[in-house]
Structure formats: structure tokens, C-alpha cells
mmCIF file of C-alpha atoms in Angstrom:
data_model
loop_
_atom_site.group_PDB
_atom_site.id
_atom_site.type_symbol
_atom_site.label_atom_id
_atom_site.label_comp_id
_atom_site.label_asym_id
_atom_site.label_seq_id
_atom_site.Cartn_x
_atom_site.Cartn_y
_atom_site.Cartn_z
ATOM 1 C CA MET A 1 8.886 -4.178 -3.322
ATOM 2 C CA SER A 2 9.353 -0.709 -1.846
ATOM 3 C CA ASN A 3 11.945 -0.418 0.897
ATOM 4 C CA ARG A 4 11.504 2.272 3.564
ATOM 5 C CA ASN A 5 14.984 1.846 5.067
ATOM 6 C CA SER A 6 16.622 4.701 6.932
ATOM 7 C CA GLN A 7 19.748 6.740 6.172
ATOM 8 C CA SER A 8 22.058 3.909 7.220
ATOM 9 C CA ASN A 9 21.087 1.867 4.174
ATOM 10 C CA LYS A 10 21.728 4.506 1.512
ATOM 11 C CA GLN A 11 25.095 3.064 0.467
ATOM 12 C CA ALA A 12 23.658 -0.432 0.108
ATOM 13 C CA ALA A 13 20.866 0.968 -2.014
ATOM 14 C CA ARG A 14 23.394 2.719 -4.254
ATOM 15 C CA GLU A 15 25.234 -0.533 -4.838
ATOM 16 C CA ARG A 16 22.024 -2.392 -5.622
ATOM 17 C CA LEU A 17 21.000 0.340 -8.028
ATOM 18 C CA ARG A 18 24.358 0.261 -9.845
ATOM 19 C CA ALA A 19 24.230 -3.519 -10.303
ATOM 20 C CA GLU A 20 20.638 -3.396 -11.435
ATOM 21 C CA ARG A 21 21.356 -0.678 -13.988
ATOM 22 C CA GLU A 22 24.035 -2.826 -15.585
ATOM 23 C CA ARG A 23 21.902 -5.955 -15.674
ATOM 24 C CA GLN A 24 18.783 -4.231 -16.941
ATOM 25 C CA ALA A 25 20.683 -2.311 -19.628
ATOM 26 C CA LYS A 26 21.867 -5.588 -21.105
ATOM 27 C CA LYS A 27 18.349 -6.929 -21.256
ATOM 28 C CA ASP A 28 16.719 -3.655 -22.355
ATOM 29 C CA ARG A 29 14.225 -3.995 -19.567
ATOM 30 C CA MET A 30 15.103 -1.047 -17.390
ATOM 31 C CA ARG A 31 11.786 0.606 -16.775
ATOM 32 C CA ARG A 32 12.719 3.514 -14.626
ATOM 33 C CA GLN A 33 15.119 4.933 -12.086
ATOM 34 C CA LEU A 34 14.547 7.796 -9.792
ATOM 35 C CA ILE A 35 16.785 10.025 -7.733
ATOM 36 C CA VAL A 36 14.533 11.976 -5.402
ATOM 37 C CA GLY A 37 15.791 14.442 -2.836
ATOM 38 C CA GLY A 38 18.959 12.443 -2.188
ATOM 39 C CA ALA A 39 17.031 9.196 -1.814
ATOM 40 C CA ILE A 40 17.890 6.557 -4.367
ATOM 41 C CA VAL A 41 15.067 4.603 -5.888
ATOM 42 C CA GLY A 42 16.163 1.535 -7.836
ATOM 43 C CA VAL A 43 13.879 -0.575 -9.956
ATOM 44 C CA LEU A 44 14.221 -4.277 -9.296
ATOM 45 C CA ALA A 45 12.594 -7.001 -11.356
ATOM 46 C CA ILE A 46 11.400 -9.345 -8.626
ATOM 47 C CA ALA A 47 9.290 -12.438 -9.183
ATOM 48 C CA GLY A 48 7.544 -10.959 -12.178
ATOM 49 C CA GLY A 49 6.638 -7.712 -10.407
ATOM 50 C CA ILE A 50 8.331 -4.332 -10.247
ATOM 51 C CA GLY A 51 9.844 -3.413 -6.911
ATOM 52 C CA VAL A 52 11.238 -0.058 -5.858
ATOM 53 C CA ALA A 53 14.168 -0.081 -3.439
ATOM 54 C CA VAL A 54 14.019 3.162 -1.479
ATOM 55 C CA ALA A 55 16.817 4.252 0.810
ATOM 56 C CA THR A 56 14.795 6.677 2.867
ATOM 57 C CA SER A 57 11.587 6.962 4.803
ATOM 58 C CA GLY A 58 9.333 9.687 6.016
ATOM 59 C CA GLY A 59 5.870 11.005 6.100
ATOM 60 C CA GLY A 60 5.555 13.444 3.243
ATOM 61 C CA SER A 61 2.193 14.976 2.552
ATOM 62 C CA SER A 62 -0.914 14.092 0.675
ATOM 63 C CA SER A 63 -4.066 15.831 -0.305
ATOM 64 C CA GLY A 64 -7.704 16.026 0.504
ATOM 65 C CA GLY A 65 -10.426 18.606 0.462
ATOM 66 C CA ASP A 66 -11.478 20.452 -2.670
ATOM 67 C CA ALA A 67 -10.180 20.136 -6.215
ATOM 68 C CA ALA A 68 -7.581 22.881 -5.799
ATOM 69 C CA ALA A 69 -6.136 21.168 -2.754
ATOM 70 C CA SER A 70 -6.266 17.751 -4.376
ATOM 71 C CA ALA A 71 -3.445 18.727 -6.723
ATOM 72 C CA GLY A 72 -1.088 18.366 -3.773
ATOM 73 C CA ASP A 73 -1.413 21.298 -1.397
ATOM 74 C CA SER A 74 0.758 20.346 1.574
ATOM 75 C CA THR A 75 -1.017 22.924 3.761
ATOM 76 C CA VAL A 76 -4.068 20.657 3.679
ATOM 77 C CA TRP A 77 -2.094 17.956 5.435
ATOM 78 C CA ALA A 78 -0.547 20.364 7.901
ATOM 79 C CA LYS A 79 -4.101 21.253 8.902
ATOM 80 C CA ALA A 80 -5.138 17.595 8.903
ATOM 81 C CA ALA A 81 -2.487 16.815 11.504
ATOM 82 C CA LYS A 82 -4.256 19.196 13.891
ATOM 83 C CA ALA A 83 -7.801 18.323 12.895
ATOM 84 C CA LYS A 84 -10.234 16.299 14.954
ATOM 85 C CA LEU A 85 -9.808 12.586 14.370
ATOM 86 C CA VAL A 86 -12.757 10.959 12.615
ATOM 87 C CA LYS A 87 -12.460 7.185 12.661
ATOM 88 C CA PRO A 88 -14.134 5.175 9.904
ATOM 89 C CA ALA A 89 -16.690 2.569 10.866
ATOM 90 C CA ASN A 90 -15.328 -0.976 10.958
ATOM 91 C CA THR A 91 -12.136 0.029 12.751
ATOM 92 C CA THR A 92 -11.049 -0.497 16.341
ATOM 93 C CA GLY A 93 -8.398 0.894 18.645
ATOM 94 C CA ALA A 94 -8.065 4.291 20.278
ATOM 95 C CA LYS A 95 -7.290 5.946 16.940
ATOM 96 C CA GLY A 96 -9.108 3.542 14.666
ATOM 97 C CA THR A 97 -5.864 2.165 13.268
ATOM 98 C CA THR A 98 -6.747 -1.491 13.746
ATOM 99 C CA VAL A 99 -8.346 -2.598 10.502
ATOM 100 C CA VAL A 100 -9.296 -6.259 10.532
ATOM 101 C CA VAL A 101 -11.505 -7.774 7.845
ATOM 102 C CA GLY A 102 -12.905 -11.281 8.055
ATOM 103 C CA LYS A 103 -14.565 -13.694 10.406
ATOM 104 C CA PRO A 104 -13.759 -12.796 14.033
ATOM 105 C CA ASP A 105 -13.358 -16.463 14.988
ATOM 106 C CA ALA A 106 -10.790 -17.198 12.277
ATOM 107 C CA LYS A 107 -7.807 -18.907 13.926
ATOM 108 C CA ASN A 108 -5.234 -17.224 11.741
ATOM 109 C CA THR A 109 -4.372 -13.657 10.772
ATOM 110 C CA LEU A 110 -2.755 -12.429 7.574
ATOM 111 C CA GLY A 111 -1.062 -9.073 8.052
ATOM 112 C CA LEU A 112 -0.612 -6.931 4.926
ATOM 113 C CA PHE A 113 1.722 -3.930 4.884
ATOM 114 C CA GLU A 114 1.254 -1.779 1.786
ATOM 115 C CA ASP A 115 1.569 1.747 0.407
ATOM 116 C CA PRO A 116 -1.068 2.887 -2.124
ATOM 117 C CA ARG A 117 1.553 4.140 -4.599
ATOM 118 C CA CYS A 118 3.778 1.050 -4.324
ATOM 119 C CA PRO A 119 4.187 -0.744 -7.694
ATOM 120 C CA GLY A 120 5.159 -3.992 -5.965
ATOM 121 C CA CYS A 121 1.942 -3.832 -3.952
ATOM 122 C CA ALA A 122 0.011 -3.319 -7.182
ATOM 123 C CA ALA A 123 1.679 -6.388 -8.707
ATOM 124 C CA PHE A 124 0.835 -8.448 -5.634
ATOM 125 C CA GLU A 125 -2.788 -7.317 -5.587
ATOM 126 C CA GLN A 126 -3.205 -7.941 -9.312
ATOM 127 C CA ASN A 127 -1.840 -11.477 -9.015
ATOM 128 C CA VAL A 128 -2.940 -12.595 -5.552
ATOM 129 C CA GLY A 129 -5.546 -10.083 -4.363
ATOM 130 C CA ALA A 130 -8.546 -12.112 -5.521
ATOM 131 C CA THR A 131 -7.198 -15.155 -3.661
ATOM 132 C CA VAL A 132 -6.803 -13.142 -0.467
ATOM 133 C CA GLU A 133 -10.350 -11.850 -0.797
ATOM 134 C CA LYS A 134 -11.712 -15.382 -1.262
ATOM 135 C CA ASP A 135 -9.668 -16.749 1.645
ATOM 136 C CA ILE A 136 -11.050 -14.042 3.920
ATOM 137 C CA LYS A 137 -14.626 -14.922 2.968
ATOM 138 C CA ASP A 138 -13.921 -18.632 3.429
ATOM 139 C CA GLY A 139 -12.512 -18.039 6.913
ATOM 140 C CA ARG A 140 -9.052 -19.348 6.090
ATOM 141 C CA TYR A 141 -7.778 -16.303 7.936
ATOM 142 C CA LYS A 142 -8.821 -12.791 8.800
ATOM 143 C CA ALA A 143 -6.767 -9.966 7.315
ATOM 144 C CA GLU A 144 -5.226 -7.069 9.219
ATOM 145 C CA TYR A 145 -4.276 -4.082 7.079
ATOM 146 C CA HIS A 146 -1.403 -1.703 7.786
ATOM 147 C CA LEU A 147 -1.218 1.077 5.209
ATOM 148 C CA GLY A 148 1.708 3.458 4.955
ATOM 149 C CA THR A 149 2.451 6.601 2.963
ATOM 150 C CA PHE A 150 6.255 6.811 2.874
ATOM 151 C CA LEU A 151 6.291 6.941 -0.941
ATOM 152 C CA ASP A 152 4.782 10.419 -0.840
ATOM 153 C CA ALA A 153 8.101 11.627 0.554
ATOM 154 C CA ASN A 154 10.290 9.411 -1.600
ATOM 155 C CA LEU A 155 8.560 9.986 -4.933
ATOM 156 C CA LYS A 156 7.263 13.473 -4.117
ATOM 157 C CA GLY A 157 3.560 14.126 -4.185
ATOM 158 C CA THR A 158 0.586 13.472 -1.982
ATOM 159 C CA GLY A 159 -1.228 10.519 -3.520
ATOM 160 C CA SER A 160 -0.544 7.832 -0.921
ATOM 161 C CA LYS A 161 -2.151 9.765 1.903
ATOM 162 C CA ASN A 162 -5.012 10.959 -0.256
ATOM 163 C CA ALA A 163 -5.747 7.421 -1.439
ATOM 164 C CA LEU A 164 -5.540 6.180 2.145
ATOM 165 C CA SER A 165 -8.042 8.832 3.216
ATOM 166 C CA ALA A 166 -10.381 7.674 0.435
ATOM 167 C CA LEU A 167 -9.911 4.073 1.562
ATOM 168 C CA GLY A 168 -11.085 5.220 4.976
ATOM 169 C CA ALA A 169 -14.226 6.590 3.365
ATOM 170 C CA ALA A 170 -14.762 3.227 1.643
ATOM 171 C CA LEU A 171 -14.175 1.355 4.901
ATOM 172 C CA ASN A 172 -16.810 3.542 6.506
ATOM 173 C CA VAL A 173 -19.257 2.143 3.936
ATOM 174 C CA SER A 174 -18.326 -1.500 4.519
ATOM 175 C CA PRO A 175 -15.309 -3.841 4.762
ATOM 176 C CA ASP A 176 -16.289 -5.323 1.402
ATOM 177 C CA ALA A 177 -16.316 -1.874 -0.217
ATOM 178 C CA PHE A 178 -12.881 -1.246 1.285
ATOM 179 C CA LEU A 179 -11.455 -4.470 -0.138
ATOM 180 C CA LYS A 180 -12.909 -3.958 -3.594
ATOM 181 C CA TYR A 181 -11.834 -0.323 -3.702
ATOM 182 C CA LYS A 182 -8.303 -1.201 -2.643
ATOM 183 C CA TYR A 183 -8.183 -3.859 -5.334
ATOM 184 C CA ALA A 184 -9.387 -1.325 -7.927
ATOM 185 C CA LEU A 185 -6.797 1.270 -6.895
ATOM 186 C CA TYR A 186 -4.047 -1.323 -7.387
ATOM 187 C CA SER A 187 -5.450 -2.586 -10.688
ATOM 188 C CA LYS A 188 -3.587 -2.304 -13.992
ATOM 189 C CA GLU A 189 -6.277 0.051 -15.205
ATOM 190 C CA PHE A 190 -6.034 2.589 -12.425
ATOM 191 C CA HIS A 191 -2.718 2.280 -10.562
ATOM 192 C CA PRO A 192 -0.457 5.153 -11.668
ATOM 193 C CA GLU A 193 3.117 4.779 -12.827
ATOM 194 C CA GLU A 194 5.429 6.039 -10.104
ATOM 195 C CA THR A 195 7.303 8.195 -12.632
ATOM 196 C CA GLY A 196 4.086 9.643 -14.024
ATOM 197 C CA PRO A 197 1.548 12.096 -12.639
ATOM 198 C CA ASP A 198 0.534 11.626 -9.011
ATOM 199 C CA LYS A 199 -3.014 10.676 -9.970
ATOM 200 C CA PHE A 200 -4.069 9.626 -6.477
ATOM 201 C CA ALA A 201 -3.568 13.237 -5.339
ATOM 202 C CA ASP A 202 -6.656 14.143 -7.356
ATOM 203 C CA ASP A 203 -9.955 13.557 -5.555
ATOM 204 C CA SER A 204 -11.845 13.360 -8.833
ATOM 205 C CA TYR A 205 -9.623 10.497 -9.971
ATOM 206 C CA LEU A 206 -10.226 8.609 -6.728
ATOM 207 C CA ILE A 207 -13.974 9.066 -7.183
ATOM 208 C CA LYS A 208 -13.693 7.876 -10.787
ATOM 209 C CA VAL A 209 -12.078 4.652 -9.556
ATOM 210 C CA ALA A 210 -14.719 4.315 -6.845
ATOM 211 C CA ASP A 211 -17.477 4.496 -9.437
ATOM 212 C CA THR A 212 -16.377 1.037 -10.626
ATOM 213 C CA ILE A 213 -17.445 -0.384 -7.234
ATOM 214 C CA PRO A 214 -21.218 -0.917 -6.897
ATOM 215 C CA ALA A 215 -21.322 0.069 -3.217
ATOM 216 C CA LEU A 216 -19.437 3.299 -3.938
ATOM 217 C CA LYS A 217 -20.800 4.285 -7.343
ATOM 218 C CA GLY A 218 -22.706 7.523 -6.983
ATOM 219 C CA ASN A 219 -22.453 7.200 -3.202
ATOM 220 C CA ALA A 220 -22.958 10.800 -2.072
ATOM 221 C CA ALA A 221 -21.693 10.219 1.478
ATOM 222 C CA PHE A 222 -18.523 8.562 0.218
ATOM 223 C CA GLN A 223 -17.865 11.300 -2.315
ATOM 224 C CA LYS A 224 -18.455 14.016 0.271
ATOM 225 C CA ALA A 225 -15.971 12.378 2.646
ATOM 226 C CA VAL A 226 -13.331 12.177 -0.078
ATOM 227 C CA LYS A 227 -13.760 15.795 -1.168
ATOM 228 C CA ALA A 228 -13.915 17.126 2.392
ATOM 229 C CA GLY A 229 -10.931 15.080 3.549
ATOM 230 C CA THR A 230 -13.008 13.644 6.385
ATOM 231 C CA TYR A 231 -10.521 10.860 7.002
ATOM 232 C CA ASP A 232 -7.312 12.807 6.324
ATOM 233 C CA ARG A 233 -6.328 12.817 10.005
ATOM 234 C CA TRP A 234 -7.097 9.095 10.182
ATOM 235 C CA ALA A 235 -4.807 8.532 7.173
ATOM 236 C CA LEU A 236 -2.000 10.241 9.079
ATOM 237 C CA GLU A 237 -2.656 8.034 12.101
ATOM 238 C CA MET A 238 -2.611 4.933 9.916
ATOM 239 C CA SER A 239 0.716 6.034 8.453
ATOM 240 C CA THR A 240 2.140 6.513 11.942
ATOM 241 C CA GLU A 241 0.952 3.051 12.947
ATOM 242 C CA PHE A 242 2.592 1.572 9.841
ATOM 243 C CA ASN A 243 5.881 3.273 10.682
ATOM 244 C CA SER A 244 5.832 1.774 14.180
ATOM 245 C CA HIS A 245 6.556 -1.678 12.742
ATOM 246 C CA LYS A 246 10.340 -1.501 12.640
ATOM 247 C CA ASP A 247 10.650 -5.030 11.258
ATOM 248 C CA VAL A 248 8.790 -3.974 8.114
ATOM 249 C CA THR A 249 11.418 -2.569 5.759
ATOM 250 C CA SER A 250 9.611 -2.887 2.436
ATOM 251 C CA THR A 251 6.232 -3.088 0.802
ATOM 252 C CA PRO A 252 4.456 -5.298 0.292
ATOM 253 C CA THR A 253 5.271 -7.228 3.461
ATOM 254 C CA LEU A 254 3.084 -10.164 4.462
ATOM 255 C CA LYS A 255 2.845 -11.761 7.871
ATOM 256 C CA VAL A 256 0.995 -14.903 8.879
ATOM 257 C CA ASN A 257 0.429 -14.852 12.629
ATOM 258 C CA ASP A 258 3.282 -12.316 12.971
ATOM 259 C CA THR A 259 5.739 -14.397 10.906
ATOM 260 C CA VAL A 260 6.955 -12.646 7.757
ATOM 261 C CA ILE A 261 6.573 -14.830 4.684
ATOM 262 C CA GLY A 262 8.365 -14.498 1.369
ATOM 263 C CA THR A 263 11.513 -15.309 -0.547
ATOM 264 C CA ASP A 264 14.838 -14.186 0.897
ATOM 265 C CA SER A 265 16.556 -11.278 -0.870
ATOM 266 C CA PRO A 266 19.114 -8.579 0.036
ATOM 267 C CA GLN A 267 16.164 -6.286 0.769
ATOM 268 C CA GLY A 268 14.488 -8.802 3.078
ATOM 269 C CA LYS A 269 11.577 -11.121 2.414
ATOM 270 C CA VAL A 270 10.021 -10.606 -1.009
ATOM 271 C CA ALA A 271 6.275 -11.231 -0.916
ATOM 272 C CA PRO A 272 5.053 -14.059 -3.167
ATOM 273 C CA SER A 273 3.749 -12.852 -6.509
ATOM 274 C CA THR A 274 1.896 -15.971 -7.635
ATOM 275 C CA VAL A 275 -1.094 -17.722 -6.125
ATOM 276 C CA ALA A 276 0.790 -21.018 -5.913
ATOM 277 C CA ALA A 277 3.725 -19.491 -4.037
ATOM 278 C CA PHE A 278 1.397 -17.521 -1.775
ATOM 279 C CA ASN A 279 -0.687 -20.562 -0.844
ATOM 280 C CA SER A 280 2.405 -22.651 -0.182
ATOM 281 C CA MET A 281 3.964 -20.060 2.127
ATOM 282 C CA VAL A 282 0.720 -19.366 3.959
ATOM 283 C CA ASP A 283 -0.019 -23.073 4.461
ATOM 284 C CA LYS A 284 3.277 -23.547 6.287
ATOM 285 C CA GLU A 285 2.326 -20.953 8.907
ATOM 286 C CA LEU A 286 -1.376 -21.623 9.429
ATOM 287 C CA LYS A 287 -2.612 -22.963 12.737
ATOM 288 C CA HIS A 288 -5.045 -25.822 12.321
#
């Protein structure tokens, strides 16, 4: 779980980090701890997944364009903010920030709030993602995706925005390509360690992951969009839309018909990390 709390929560984050350090040291399971630009990032072992408590928020920058820029050139994103907005197909809204996948007549909506670099989101997708995909196809609910990029600022780098731009290129191909690409990006094979290299900042890496998806493999239009940063401005708009949800303080956050589901914790609701827990929580909120 990755918290995007503001300055007012820094002290609470420090206390959580201190307690977690002590507990994890005893068990020899401390995986990582980060102190980035005054923001404290604590690693929490939550429901079998790794969550990052972050006591800051912000936009940060990501990359797009050619290989040189894909290493993390912030000027690319400064230009993207002023560029013409190109909305992917299969989006709605004035800025294309409404991304709904599933049967239009589905009575229920599952809202997913994620950041591409979030390790807790990766754990959720690895454990529950296939179930969500099946439920969407079965019409149990339609899914509305809200994708943020606050970890670019907190962890330093540009990968969240760059991955989000590439997800826009996949969405332009089809909703199914978008879902499968998102699942691949969060997979154990391809999701980067948050303390390691910012792999998602590299366009060639994003294309490598895409080549595991039939609809995207060797897809010249998709690859061109990724390299050219066609959907960079859209990624910024998506990030802004994500930040507008003030009740979302961590990732992943799940909502069923606008009700947040999860297990109570000091950081808020922790998203279920098992299929059984997910199904149980969703069932309680579904309209029949």
C-alpha cells in the first residue's frame, strides 16, 4: 500500500517507520527503507504484500519520446504539460480521463486506484488481477481505472508517468490490450523493485513488456506512440484526475459503487490481497 498523504502526516509516518524497523529487524524481513527528499517511505508487510507508506505527494516527472529522453529527462514532461492533448480511444470525458472497462449495462462498478510503480498494487494484481479480469468479462461489474503517478516524486524518477503513457497507447488499441498490459507491467517478471533502477522510464523496456501481449507484440502504431510520447499529456491529465480524489490516501485503493473496501489499518483501508477476501468484500457491496 502506498500512501500519498500530505505534509500533515509526516510525523505519523515517522512513528510507523520506527515501529516497523524494530519489528522487521527482529524477524530479518526488512526489505527496504527509503528516505527521499524529506519524505519518509516505510515498508510495511501487509496481508502478504509489500506496502510503502509515503508521507508526501506530488506530481514529479516521467519520460516519453526517444531513448535519450526515456532515461528520465524532466524537460520532456515540462513540454508534455503544454502539448496538445491526445486522448486514447476507449476513454470518455472532456480530457479522456474516464476509463471504464466492461459491459455498459453492468449494475455495479469497481473503482481501482493505482500507481504503476506501487509494489502493493503489483501484489494485488499478481494475486487478484486475473479474478478482476474474469469478473469484468462475466459482467459482475464494470471497472473504472484511476491511475496516479505520485511515486515518481516520492521515489525519484519518471517511470510512473511513462508507464501510464504507454498504458494509454495500449488502451488506444483495445480495452483488453490495456488490461493485459497493465497485468504484465505489475507481474513478478516485469515490475521493478522500488529501490532498483527506474525501469519504466525506459521506453524500450515498456515495449519489451508489451511484446508479451499478442495484441501489442510488434504493433508498430503502439510502439510509435510509446516512443513519441503521444499520450504523455494524457498521462498528466490522468494523474491530475487521480489526485482529485481526496479520500484516496493510498494505493491500491478499491471502491465498489463508491464505497472503499478493505481491512482497517492506521493508513486507512488495506485492499484485499487474496481472491477469497476480495470476493467476500465485493459481495457485501454489490447491488443485485
